[in-house]
PDB file of C-alpha atoms in Angstrom:
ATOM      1  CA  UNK A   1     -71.529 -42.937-209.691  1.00 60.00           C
ATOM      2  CA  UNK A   2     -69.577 -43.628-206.355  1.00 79.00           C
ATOM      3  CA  UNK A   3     -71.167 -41.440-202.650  1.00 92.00           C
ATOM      4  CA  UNK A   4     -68.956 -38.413-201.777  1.00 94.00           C
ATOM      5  CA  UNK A   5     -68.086 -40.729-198.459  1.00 95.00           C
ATOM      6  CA  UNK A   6     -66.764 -43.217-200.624  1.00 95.00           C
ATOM      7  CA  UNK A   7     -65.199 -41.306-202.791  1.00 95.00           C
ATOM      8  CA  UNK A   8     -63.531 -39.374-200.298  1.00 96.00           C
ATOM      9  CA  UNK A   9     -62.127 -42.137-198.280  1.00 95.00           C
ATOM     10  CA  UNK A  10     -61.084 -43.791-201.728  1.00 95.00           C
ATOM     11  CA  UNK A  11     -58.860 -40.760-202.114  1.00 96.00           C
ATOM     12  CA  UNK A  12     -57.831 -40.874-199.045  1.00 98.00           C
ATOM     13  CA  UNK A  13     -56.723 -44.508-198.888  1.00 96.00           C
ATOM     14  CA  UNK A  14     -54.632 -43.689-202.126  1.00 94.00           C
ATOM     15  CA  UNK A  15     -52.906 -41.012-200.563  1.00 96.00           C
ATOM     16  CA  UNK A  16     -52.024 -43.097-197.980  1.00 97.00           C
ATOM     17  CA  UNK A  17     -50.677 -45.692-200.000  1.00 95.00           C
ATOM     18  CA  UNK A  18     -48.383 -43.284-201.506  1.00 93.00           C
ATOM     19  CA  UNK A  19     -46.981 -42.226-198.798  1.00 95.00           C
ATOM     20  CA  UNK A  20     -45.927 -45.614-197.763  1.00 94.00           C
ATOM     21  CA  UNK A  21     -45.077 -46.785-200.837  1.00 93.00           C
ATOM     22  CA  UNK A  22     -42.323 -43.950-200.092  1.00 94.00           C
ATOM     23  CA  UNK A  23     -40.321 -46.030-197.706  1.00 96.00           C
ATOM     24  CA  UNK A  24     -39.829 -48.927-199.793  1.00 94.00           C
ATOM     25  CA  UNK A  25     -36.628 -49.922-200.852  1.00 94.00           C
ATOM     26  CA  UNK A  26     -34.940 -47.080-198.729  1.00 96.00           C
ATOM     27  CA  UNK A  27     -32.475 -47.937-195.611  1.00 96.00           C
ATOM     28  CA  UNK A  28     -32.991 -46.764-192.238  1.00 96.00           C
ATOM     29  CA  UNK A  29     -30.542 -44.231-192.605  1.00 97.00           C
ATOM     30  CA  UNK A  30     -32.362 -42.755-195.976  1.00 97.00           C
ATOM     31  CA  UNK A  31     -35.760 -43.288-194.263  1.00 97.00           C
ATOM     32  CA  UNK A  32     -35.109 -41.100-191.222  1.00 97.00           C
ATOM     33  CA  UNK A  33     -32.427 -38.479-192.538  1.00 96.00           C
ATOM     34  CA  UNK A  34     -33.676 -35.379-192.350  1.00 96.00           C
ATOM     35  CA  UNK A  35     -33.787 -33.439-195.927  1.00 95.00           C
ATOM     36  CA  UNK A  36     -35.285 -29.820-195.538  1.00 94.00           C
ATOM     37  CA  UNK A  37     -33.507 -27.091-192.535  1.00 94.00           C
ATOM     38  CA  UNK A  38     -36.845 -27.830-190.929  1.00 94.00           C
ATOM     39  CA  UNK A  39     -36.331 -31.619-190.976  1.00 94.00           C
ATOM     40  CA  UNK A  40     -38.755 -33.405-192.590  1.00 96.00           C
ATOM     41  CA  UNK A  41     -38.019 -36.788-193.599  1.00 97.00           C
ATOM     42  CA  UNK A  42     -40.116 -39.678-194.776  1.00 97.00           C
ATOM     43  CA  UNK A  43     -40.269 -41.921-191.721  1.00 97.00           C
ATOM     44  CA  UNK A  44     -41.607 -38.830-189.589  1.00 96.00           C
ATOM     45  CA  UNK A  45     -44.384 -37.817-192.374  1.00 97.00           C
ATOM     46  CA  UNK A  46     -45.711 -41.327-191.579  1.00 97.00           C
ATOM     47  CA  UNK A  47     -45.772 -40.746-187.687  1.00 96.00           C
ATOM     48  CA  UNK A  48     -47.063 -37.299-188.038  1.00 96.00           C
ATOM     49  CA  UNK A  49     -50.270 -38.795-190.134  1.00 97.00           C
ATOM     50  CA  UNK A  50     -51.000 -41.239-187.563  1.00 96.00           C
ATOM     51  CA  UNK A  51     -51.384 -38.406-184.734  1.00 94.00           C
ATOM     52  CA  UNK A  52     -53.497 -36.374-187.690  1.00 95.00           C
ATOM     53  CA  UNK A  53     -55.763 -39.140-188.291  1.00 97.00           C
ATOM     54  CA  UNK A  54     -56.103 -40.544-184.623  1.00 96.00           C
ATOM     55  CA  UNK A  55     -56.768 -36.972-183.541  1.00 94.00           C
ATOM     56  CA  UNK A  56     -59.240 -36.114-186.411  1.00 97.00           C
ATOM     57  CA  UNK A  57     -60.762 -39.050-186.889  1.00 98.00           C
ATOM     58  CA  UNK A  58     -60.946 -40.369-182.980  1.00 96.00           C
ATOM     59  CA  UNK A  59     -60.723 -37.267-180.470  1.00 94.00           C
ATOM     60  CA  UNK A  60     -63.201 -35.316-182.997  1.00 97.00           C
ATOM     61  CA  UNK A  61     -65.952 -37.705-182.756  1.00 98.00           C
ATOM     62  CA  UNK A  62     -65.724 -39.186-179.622  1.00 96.00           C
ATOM     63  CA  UNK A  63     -64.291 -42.296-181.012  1.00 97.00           C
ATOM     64  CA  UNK A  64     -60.720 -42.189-179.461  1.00 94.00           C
ATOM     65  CA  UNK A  65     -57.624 -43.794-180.568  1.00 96.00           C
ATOM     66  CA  UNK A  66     -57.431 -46.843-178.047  1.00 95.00           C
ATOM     67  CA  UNK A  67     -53.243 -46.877-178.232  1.00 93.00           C
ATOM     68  CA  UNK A  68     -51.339 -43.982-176.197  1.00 87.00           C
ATOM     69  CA  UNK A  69     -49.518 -41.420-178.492  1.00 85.00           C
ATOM     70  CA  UNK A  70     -47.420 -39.285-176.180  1.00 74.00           C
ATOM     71  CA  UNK A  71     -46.931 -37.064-179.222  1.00 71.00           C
ATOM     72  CA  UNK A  72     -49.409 -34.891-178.432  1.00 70.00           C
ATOM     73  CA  UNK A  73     -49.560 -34.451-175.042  1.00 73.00           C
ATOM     74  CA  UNK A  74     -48.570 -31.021-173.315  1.00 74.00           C
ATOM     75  CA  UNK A  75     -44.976 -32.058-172.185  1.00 78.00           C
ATOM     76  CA  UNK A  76     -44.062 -33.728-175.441  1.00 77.00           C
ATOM     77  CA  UNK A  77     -41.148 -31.935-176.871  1.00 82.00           C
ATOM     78  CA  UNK A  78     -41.734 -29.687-180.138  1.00 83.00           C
ATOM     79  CA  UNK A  79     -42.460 -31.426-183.337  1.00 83.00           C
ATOM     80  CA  UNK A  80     -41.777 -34.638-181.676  1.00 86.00           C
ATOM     81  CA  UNK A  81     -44.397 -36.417-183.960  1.00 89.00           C
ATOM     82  CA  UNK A  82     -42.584 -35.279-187.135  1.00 93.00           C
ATOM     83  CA  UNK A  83     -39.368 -37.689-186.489  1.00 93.00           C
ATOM     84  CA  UNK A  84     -38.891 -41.338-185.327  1.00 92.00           C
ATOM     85  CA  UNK A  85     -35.802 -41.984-182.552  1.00 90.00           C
ATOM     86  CA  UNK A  86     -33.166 -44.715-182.812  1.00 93.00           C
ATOM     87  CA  UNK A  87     -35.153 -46.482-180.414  1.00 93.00           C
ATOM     88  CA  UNK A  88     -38.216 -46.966-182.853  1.00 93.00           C
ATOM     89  CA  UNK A  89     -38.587 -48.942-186.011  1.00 94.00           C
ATOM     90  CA  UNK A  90     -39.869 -48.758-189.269  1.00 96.00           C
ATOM     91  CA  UNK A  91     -41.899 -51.301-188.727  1.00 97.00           C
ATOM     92  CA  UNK A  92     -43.676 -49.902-185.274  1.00 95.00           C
ATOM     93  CA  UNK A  93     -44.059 -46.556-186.858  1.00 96.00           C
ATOM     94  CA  UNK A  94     -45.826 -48.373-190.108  1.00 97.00           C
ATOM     95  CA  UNK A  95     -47.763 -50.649-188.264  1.00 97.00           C
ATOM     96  CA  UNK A  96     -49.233 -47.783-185.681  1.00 96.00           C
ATOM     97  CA  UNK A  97     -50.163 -45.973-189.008  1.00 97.00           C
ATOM     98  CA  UNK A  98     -51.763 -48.997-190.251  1.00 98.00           C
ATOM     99  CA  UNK A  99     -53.990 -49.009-186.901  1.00 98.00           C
ATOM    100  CA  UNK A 100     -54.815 -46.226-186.948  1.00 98.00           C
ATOM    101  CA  UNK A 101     -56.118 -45.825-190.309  1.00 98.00           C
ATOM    102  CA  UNK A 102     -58.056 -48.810-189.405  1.00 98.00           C
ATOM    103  CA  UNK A 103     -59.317 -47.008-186.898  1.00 98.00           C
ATOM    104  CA  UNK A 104     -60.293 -43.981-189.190  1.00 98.00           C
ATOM    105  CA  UNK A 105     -61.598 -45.961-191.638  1.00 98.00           C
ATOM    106  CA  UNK A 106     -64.099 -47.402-188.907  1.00 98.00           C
ATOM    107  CA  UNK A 107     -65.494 -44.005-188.117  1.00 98.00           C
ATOM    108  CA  UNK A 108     -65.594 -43.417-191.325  1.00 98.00           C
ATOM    109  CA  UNK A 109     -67.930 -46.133-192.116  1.00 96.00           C
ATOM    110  CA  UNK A 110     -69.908 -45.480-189.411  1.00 97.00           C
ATOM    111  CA  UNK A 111     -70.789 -42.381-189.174  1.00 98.00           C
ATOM    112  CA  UNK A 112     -72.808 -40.366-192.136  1.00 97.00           C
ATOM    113  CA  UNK A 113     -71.162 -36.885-193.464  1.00 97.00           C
ATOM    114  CA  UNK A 114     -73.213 -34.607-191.842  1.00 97.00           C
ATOM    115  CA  UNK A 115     -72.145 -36.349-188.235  1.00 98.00           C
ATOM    116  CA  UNK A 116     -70.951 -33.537-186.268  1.00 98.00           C
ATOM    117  CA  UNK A 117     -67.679 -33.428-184.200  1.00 98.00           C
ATOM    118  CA  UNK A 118     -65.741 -31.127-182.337  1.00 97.00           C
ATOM    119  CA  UNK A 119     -61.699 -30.149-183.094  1.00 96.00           C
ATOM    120  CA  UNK A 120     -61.212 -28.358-179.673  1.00 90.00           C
ATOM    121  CA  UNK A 121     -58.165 -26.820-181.232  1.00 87.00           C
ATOM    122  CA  UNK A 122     -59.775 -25.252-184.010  1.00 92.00           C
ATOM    123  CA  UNK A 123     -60.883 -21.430-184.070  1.00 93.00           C
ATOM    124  CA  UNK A 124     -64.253 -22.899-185.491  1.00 94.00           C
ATOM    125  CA  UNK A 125     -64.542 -26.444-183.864  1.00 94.00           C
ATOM    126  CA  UNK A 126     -68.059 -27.579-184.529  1.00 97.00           C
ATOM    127  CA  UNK A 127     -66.976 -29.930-187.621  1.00 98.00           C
ATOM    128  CA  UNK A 128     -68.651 -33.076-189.728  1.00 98.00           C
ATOM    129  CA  UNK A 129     -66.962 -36.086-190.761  1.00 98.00           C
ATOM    130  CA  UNK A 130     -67.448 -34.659-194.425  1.00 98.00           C
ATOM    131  CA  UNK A 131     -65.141 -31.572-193.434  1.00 97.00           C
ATOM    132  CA  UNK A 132     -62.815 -33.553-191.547  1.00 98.00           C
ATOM    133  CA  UNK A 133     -62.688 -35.667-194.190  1.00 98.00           C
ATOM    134  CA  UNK A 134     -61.694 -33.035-196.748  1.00 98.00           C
ATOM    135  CA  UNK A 135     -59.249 -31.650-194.183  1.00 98.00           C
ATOM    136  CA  UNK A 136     -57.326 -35.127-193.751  1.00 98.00           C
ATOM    137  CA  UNK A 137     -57.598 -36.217-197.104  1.00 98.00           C
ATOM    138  CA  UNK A 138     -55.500 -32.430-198.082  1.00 98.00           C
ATOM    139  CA  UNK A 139     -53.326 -32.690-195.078  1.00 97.00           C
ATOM    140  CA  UNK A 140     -52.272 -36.583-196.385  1.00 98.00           C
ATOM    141  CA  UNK A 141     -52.372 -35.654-200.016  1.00 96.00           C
ATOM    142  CA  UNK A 142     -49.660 -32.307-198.958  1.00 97.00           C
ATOM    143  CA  UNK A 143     -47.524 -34.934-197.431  1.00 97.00           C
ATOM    144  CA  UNK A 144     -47.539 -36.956-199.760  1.00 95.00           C
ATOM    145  CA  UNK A 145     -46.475 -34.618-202.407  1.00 94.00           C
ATOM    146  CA  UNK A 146     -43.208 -33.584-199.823  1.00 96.00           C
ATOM    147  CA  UNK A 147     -42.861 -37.729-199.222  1.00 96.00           C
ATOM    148  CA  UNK A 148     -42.610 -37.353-203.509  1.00 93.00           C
ATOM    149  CA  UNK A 149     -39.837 -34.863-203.506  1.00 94.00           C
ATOM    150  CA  UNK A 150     -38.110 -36.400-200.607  1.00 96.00           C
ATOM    151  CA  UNK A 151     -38.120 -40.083-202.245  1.00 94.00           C
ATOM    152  CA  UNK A 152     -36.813 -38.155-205.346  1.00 91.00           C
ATOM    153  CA  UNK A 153     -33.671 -36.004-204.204  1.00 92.00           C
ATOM    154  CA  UNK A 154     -32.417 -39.504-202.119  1.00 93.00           C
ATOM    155  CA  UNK A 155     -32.813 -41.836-205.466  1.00 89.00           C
ATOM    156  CA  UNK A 156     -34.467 -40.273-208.206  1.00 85.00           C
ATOM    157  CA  UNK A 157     -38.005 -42.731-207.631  1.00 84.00           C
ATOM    158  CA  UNK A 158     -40.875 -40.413-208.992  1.00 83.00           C
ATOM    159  CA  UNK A 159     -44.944 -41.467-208.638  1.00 76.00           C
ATOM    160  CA  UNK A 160     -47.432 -42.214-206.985  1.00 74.00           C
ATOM    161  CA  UNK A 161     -46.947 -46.175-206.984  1.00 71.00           C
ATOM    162  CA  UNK A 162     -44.421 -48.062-208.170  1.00 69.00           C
ATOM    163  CA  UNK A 163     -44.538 -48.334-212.217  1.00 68.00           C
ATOM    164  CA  UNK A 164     -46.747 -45.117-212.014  1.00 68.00           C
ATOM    165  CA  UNK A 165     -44.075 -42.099-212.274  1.00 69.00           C
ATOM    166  CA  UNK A 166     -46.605 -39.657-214.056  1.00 72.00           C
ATOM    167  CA  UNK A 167     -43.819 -38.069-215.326  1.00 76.00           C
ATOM    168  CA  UNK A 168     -43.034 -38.715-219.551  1.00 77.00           C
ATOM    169  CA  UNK A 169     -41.118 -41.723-220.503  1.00 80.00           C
ATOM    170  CA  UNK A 170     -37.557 -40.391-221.010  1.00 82.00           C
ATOM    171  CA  UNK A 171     -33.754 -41.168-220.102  1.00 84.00           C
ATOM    172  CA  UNK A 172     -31.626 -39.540-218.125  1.00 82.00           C
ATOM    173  CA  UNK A 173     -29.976 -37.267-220.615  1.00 91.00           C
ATOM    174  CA  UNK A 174     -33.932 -36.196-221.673  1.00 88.00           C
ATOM    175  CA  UNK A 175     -34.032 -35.028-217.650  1.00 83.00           C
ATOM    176  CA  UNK A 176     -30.232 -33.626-217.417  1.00 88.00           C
ATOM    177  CA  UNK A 177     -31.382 -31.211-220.802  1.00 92.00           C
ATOM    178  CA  UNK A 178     -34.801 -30.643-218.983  1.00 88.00           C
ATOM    179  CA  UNK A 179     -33.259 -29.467-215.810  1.00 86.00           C
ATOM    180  CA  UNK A 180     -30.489 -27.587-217.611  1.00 93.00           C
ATOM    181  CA  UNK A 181     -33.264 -25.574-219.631  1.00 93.00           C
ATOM    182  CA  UNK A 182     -35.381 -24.992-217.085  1.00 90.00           C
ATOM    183  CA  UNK A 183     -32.435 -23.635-215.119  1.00 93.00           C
ATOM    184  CA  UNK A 184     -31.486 -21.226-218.138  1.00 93.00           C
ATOM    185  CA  UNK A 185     -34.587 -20.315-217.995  1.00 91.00           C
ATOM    186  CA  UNK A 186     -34.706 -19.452-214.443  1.00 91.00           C
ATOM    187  CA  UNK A 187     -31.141 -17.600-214.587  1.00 94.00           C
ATOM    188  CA  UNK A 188     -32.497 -15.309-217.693  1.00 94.00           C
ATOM    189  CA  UNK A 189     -35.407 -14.225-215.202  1.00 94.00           C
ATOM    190  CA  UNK A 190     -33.662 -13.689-212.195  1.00 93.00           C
ATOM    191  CA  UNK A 191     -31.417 -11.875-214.729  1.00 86.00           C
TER     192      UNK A 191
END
């Protein structure tokens, strides 16, 4: 039987890989575009977690992020970590991310679960890693699941990894009569 801390961070490490795993294969263009009126779009859900994790997993604990992030300082525009400019690349935003979940994954080792932190922004601030790790791992595994319908409406790649769709093996005319049903169904309801 695996520790909750390991268990926890196992998850976690999945979720993050999904996330990623989102980008592949997808031009800048696709990457950035944003797909929902408030818009969210893959290449920001990956800067967004990096502020999430440096914050929660550095700031909290006393173990700060060494790298600046202007995203979350007071004069940073609104939702500023939630989008990349033209001036930053894919592969600065994904490498950041992969620092700082280095740098998670380093508290995370060293500290037990009952460590206690502080999230100054929090109504209740006096945390542990174990409930910051909960919090993180639900916050990544919610983005995720947008990063999943995102990748989806821009080429129809489902799952969590590549070759993993966990969705039935079917062709596209199996899908086409899915969605049409399921549509029926939802026009008979709405009546």
């Amino acid at each position: 039987m695996t520790d909750p801390k390991t268990m926890l961070q196992d998850y976690l490490r999945e979720a993050r890989s999904a996330l990623e795993w989102k980008l592949d294969g997808l031009t800048e263009y696709q990457i950035r575009r944003p797909l929902t009126p408030t818009g969210t779009n893959l290449l920001g859900l990956v800067k967004h977690l990096s502020i999430v994790e440096a914050r929660y997993f550095g700031d909290t604990f006393h173990r700060t992020f060494p790298e600046h992030l202007p995203w979350w300082e007071d004069d940073a525009e609104p939702n500023d970590d939630s989008w990349a400019t033209e001036h930053e690349s894919r592969a600065e935003i994904v490498d950041r991310y992969h620092r700082v979940c280095a740098h998670a994954d380093a508290t995370i080792a060293a500290l037990p679960l009952d460590a206690r932190g502080h999230v100054s922004w929090w109504g209740s601030p006096d945390v542990t890693l174990h409930s910051i790790l909960v919090h993180v791992l639900a916050e990544t595994s919610r983005h995720a699941g947008h990063a999943d319908i995102l990748r989806e409406n821009l080429d129809g790649a489902t799952g969590m990894l590549p070759g993993n769709s966990n969705l039935p093996d079917h062709d596209a005319a199996w899908w086409e009569a899915n969605y049409a049903r399921i549509e029926a169904a939802a026009v008979r309801a709405g009546g």
